[in-house]
Amino acid sequence: MFTGIIEELGEIVTVERTGDSARLRLRGAVVTEDAGHGDSIAVNGACLTVVETGEGEFTADVMAETLHRSNLALLGPGDRVNLERPTPVGGRLGGHIVQGHVDGTATVLGRTPGDHWESVTFSLPEALSRYVVEKGSITVDGVSLTVVEAAEDRFSVGLIPTTLDLTTLGFRQPGDMVNLEVDVLAKYVERLLAHQERTPDRVSIR
């Protein structure tokens, strides 16, 4: 599990495409401090498994499903990415519960600068719209954010200086693609309610 609190801006070193999958080599001195084979690291919000590490770098395989659902397919050498290690048991839940399972992608629609912050608006896929609510949580490129406004086809967030300085959201421009993960609690509630409607409780009288 992750919390959407980015630990560092990493960099893509190489991309090796192998048919419908890819192997990425990434540079990230912080996240590789204690990482080893089989560990997880979130890259732009997508949970990837570490294949090997060395000299502040790590490699990870990306399967077709992840390439199809995320912006990882667009990455090339030199691109910056958000990196986060999983939260240890007993660790602080600094953002919200993030699985590292990208639900879909969106595009940056616009940026409005404030005195020391920025309002950024993103498109919102129809399939994910019902999970996004004002003042609720959403993960954008792995960053835990609070929704400021939510409409059927778009939503906006406010970015503080720390987020602007330390994540990819500081330099994303209109038209850029970002990864989205909606709040998993909303999906569980929807599933449970749908099941309850299909199989209402029956009272047994003896």
Coordinates of C-alpha atoms in Angstrom, one line a residue:
M1 CA 0.0 0.0 0.0
F2 CA 1.1 3.6 -0.7
T3 CA -0.1 6.9 0.6
G4 CA 0.5 9.2 -2.4
I5 CA 3.3 11.2 -0.6
I6 CA 6.0 11.3 -3.3
E7 CA 9.5 10.7 -1.9
E8 CA 11.5 11.9 -4.9
L9 CA 11.5 12.9 -8.5
G10 CA 13.2 10.0 -10.4
E11 CA 14.4 9.8 -14.0
I12 CA 14.0 7.3 -16.7
V13 CA 17.4 6.0 -17.8
T14 CA 16.5 3.4 -20.4
V15 CA 13.4 1.9 -21.9
E16 CA 13.6 -1.6 -23.5
R17 CA 10.4 -2.6 -25.4
T18 CA 9.8 -6.3 -25.7
G19 CA 6.7 -7.0 -27.8
D20 CA 3.7 -5.8 -25.8
S21 CA 5.7 -5.1 -22.6
A22 CA 8.6 -3.0 -21.5
R23 CA 11.5 -3.0 -19.1
L24 CA 12.3 0.4 -17.5
R25 CA 15.6 1.4 -15.8
L26 CA 15.1 4.3 -13.5
R27 CA 17.3 6.5 -11.3
G28 CA 16.1 7.1 -7.8
A29 CA 18.7 7.4 -5.0
V30 CA 16.1 7.6 -2.1
V31 CA 13.8 4.8 -3.1
T32 CA 16.7 2.4 -3.8
E33 CA 18.3 2.9 -0.4
D34 CA 16.6 -0.2 1.0
A35 CA 15.1 -1.7 -2.2
G36 CA 15.8 -5.2 -3.4
H37 CA 14.6 -7.8 -5.9
G38 CA 10.8 -8.3 -5.5
D39 CA 10.1 -5.0 -3.7
S40 CA 7.5 -2.6 -4.9
I41 CA 8.0 1.0 -6.0
A42 CA 5.2 3.2 -7.4
V43 CA 6.2 5.0 -10.6
N44 CA 3.8 7.8 -11.5
G45 CA 1.3 6.0 -9.3
A46 CA 1.7 2.6 -10.9
C47 CA 3.0 -0.1 -8.6
L48 CA 6.0 -1.9 -10.2
T49 CA 8.1 -4.8 -9.0
V50 CA 11.9 -4.2 -8.7
V51 CA 13.9 -6.7 -10.8
E52 CA 17.3 -5.5 -9.8
T53 CA 19.1 -2.5 -8.2
G54 CA 22.5 -0.9 -8.3
E55 CA 24.2 2.5 -7.9
G56 CA 21.0 4.4 -7.1
E57 CA 19.1 2.8 -10.0
F58 CA 16.5 0.0 -10.4
T59 CA 14.8 -1.9 -13.2
A60 CA 11.2 -2.9 -13.4
D61 CA 9.1 -4.8 -16.0
V62 CA 5.8 -3.2 -17.2
M63 CA 3.2 -5.5 -18.7
A64 CA 0.8 -4.7 -21.4
E65 CA -2.1 -4.0 -19.1
T66 CA -0.1 -1.3 -17.3
L67 CA 1.1 0.2 -20.5
H68 CA -2.4 0.3 -21.8
R69 CA -3.9 1.9 -18.7
S70 CA -1.2 4.4 -17.8
N71 CA 1.2 7.0 -19.2
L72 CA 4.2 4.8 -18.7
A73 CA 4.0 3.8 -22.4
L74 CA 4.9 7.4 -23.2
L75 CA 8.1 7.5 -21.1
G76 CA 11.5 7.9 -22.6
P77 CA 15.1 8.4 -21.4
G78 CA 15.4 11.7 -19.4
D79 CA 11.7 11.9 -18.4
R80 CA 11.0 12.7 -14.8
V81 CA 8.7 10.5 -12.7
N82 CA 7.2 10.4 -9.3
L83 CA 8.6 7.7 -7.0
E84 CA 7.3 6.3 -3.7
R85 CA 8.1 3.2 -1.7
P86 CA 5.2 1.3 0.0
T87 CA 4.2 2.4 3.5
P88 CA 5.5 0.0 6.2
V89 CA 3.1 -1.5 8.7
G90 CA 2.7 1.1 11.5
G91 CA 3.8 3.9 9.2
R92 CA 2.1 7.3 8.8
L93 CA -0.8 7.5 6.4
G94 CA 0.2 10.9 5.1
G95 CA -2.1 11.1 2.1
H96 CA -4.8 8.4 1.7
I97 CA -5.0 4.7 0.9
V98 CA -3.4 4.2 -2.5
Q99 CA -3.0 0.8 -4.1
G100 CA -0.8 1.7 -7.0
H101 CA -3.4 0.4 -9.5
V102 CA -4.0 3.0 -12.2
D103 CA -7.7 3.2 -13.1
G104 CA -7.2 5.3 -16.2
T105 CA -5.6 8.4 -17.6
A106 CA -6.6 12.1 -17.9
T107 CA -5.1 15.2 -19.6
V108 CA -4.2 18.5 -18.1
L109 CA -6.9 21.0 -19.2
G110 CA -5.5 24.2 -17.7
R111 CA -3.4 25.8 -14.9
T112 CA -4.3 29.0 -13.0
P113 CA -1.5 30.4 -10.8
G114 CA -2.2 31.9 -7.4
D115 CA 0.1 33.8 -5.1
H116 CA 1.9 30.7 -3.8
W117 CA -0.1 27.9 -5.3
E118 CA -1.8 26.8 -8.5
S119 CA -5.2 25.5 -9.5
V120 CA -5.0 22.7 -12.1
T121 CA -7.9 21.3 -14.0
F122 CA -7.9 17.7 -15.4
S123 CA -10.2 15.9 -17.7
L124 CA -12.2 13.1 -16.1
P125 CA -13.1 9.8 -17.9
E126 CA -16.8 9.0 -17.9
A127 CA -16.1 5.6 -16.3
L128 CA -14.4 7.2 -13.3
S129 CA -16.6 10.3 -12.8
R130 CA -18.9 8.7 -10.2
Y131 CA -16.0 8.1 -7.9
V132 CA -14.8 11.7 -7.8
V133 CA -16.4 14.1 -5.3
E134 CA -15.7 17.6 -4.0
K135 CA -13.3 17.4 -1.1
G136 CA -12.7 13.7 -1.7
S137 CA -9.3 12.1 -2.4
I138 CA -7.8 11.2 -5.8
T139 CA -4.3 10.2 -6.9
V140 CA -2.8 12.0 -9.9
D141 CA 0.5 10.6 -11.2
G142 CA 0.9 9.0 -7.8
V143 CA 0.3 12.2 -5.8
S144 CA -2.5 12.1 -3.2
L145 CA -4.7 15.2 -3.8
T146 CA -7.9 16.7 -2.5
V147 CA -10.6 17.4 -5.1
V148 CA -11.5 21.1 -5.1
E149 CA -14.3 21.0 -7.7
A150 CA -15.8 18.0 -9.5
A151 CA -17.9 18.0 -12.6
E152 CA -19.0 15.1 -14.9
D153 CA -16.1 15.5 -17.3
R154 CA -13.4 17.3 -15.3
F155 CA -12.1 18.1 -11.8
S156 CA -9.7 20.6 -10.3
V157 CA -7.1 20.4 -7.5
G158 CA -5.0 23.0 -5.7
L159 CA -1.2 22.5 -5.6
I160 CA 0.9 23.8 -2.8
P161 CA 4.5 24.9 -3.3
T162 CA 5.9 21.6 -2.0
T163 CA 3.9 19.6 -4.6
L164 CA 4.9 22.0 -7.4
D165 CA 8.5 21.7 -6.5
L166 CA 8.9 18.0 -5.7
T167 CA 6.6 16.3 -8.2
T168 CA 5.9 16.1 -11.9
L169 CA 2.7 18.1 -11.4
G170 CA 4.8 21.2 -11.1
F171 CA 5.6 21.1 -14.8
R172 CA 2.7 19.3 -16.4
Q173 CA 1.3 21.4 -19.2
P174 CA -2.2 21.4 -20.9
G175 CA -2.5 18.4 -23.1
D176 CA -0.1 16.2 -21.0
M177 CA -1.4 12.8 -19.9
V178 CA -1.5 11.9 -16.2
N179 CA -2.4 8.7 -14.4
L180 CA -5.5 8.5 -12.2
E181 CA -6.4 6.2 -9.3
V182 CA -9.7 6.9 -7.6
D183 CA -10.4 6.3 -3.9
V184 CA -10.6 2.5 -3.5
L185 CA -13.1 2.9 -0.6
A186 CA -15.6 4.4 -3.1
K187 CA -15.3 1.4 -5.3
Y188 CA -15.9 -1.0 -2.5
V189 CA -18.9 0.8 -1.3
E190 CA -20.4 0.8 -4.8
R191 CA -19.7 -3.0 -5.1
L192 CA -21.3 -3.7 -1.7
L193 CA -24.4 -1.6 -2.5
A194 CA -24.9 -3.3 -5.9
H195 CA -24.6 -6.7 -4.3
Q196 CA -27.1 -5.8 -1.6
E197 CA -29.6 -4.6 -4.3
R198 CA -29.3 -8.0 -6.1
T199 CA -29.6 -10.1 -3.0
P200 CA -31.6 -8.2 -0.3
D201 CA -31.5 -9.6 3.2
R202 CA -34.1 -12.2 3.9
V203 CA -35.6 -12.5 7.4
S204 CA -36.0 -16.1 8.4
I205 CA -38.8 -16.8 10.9
R206 CA -38.8 -20.1 12.8

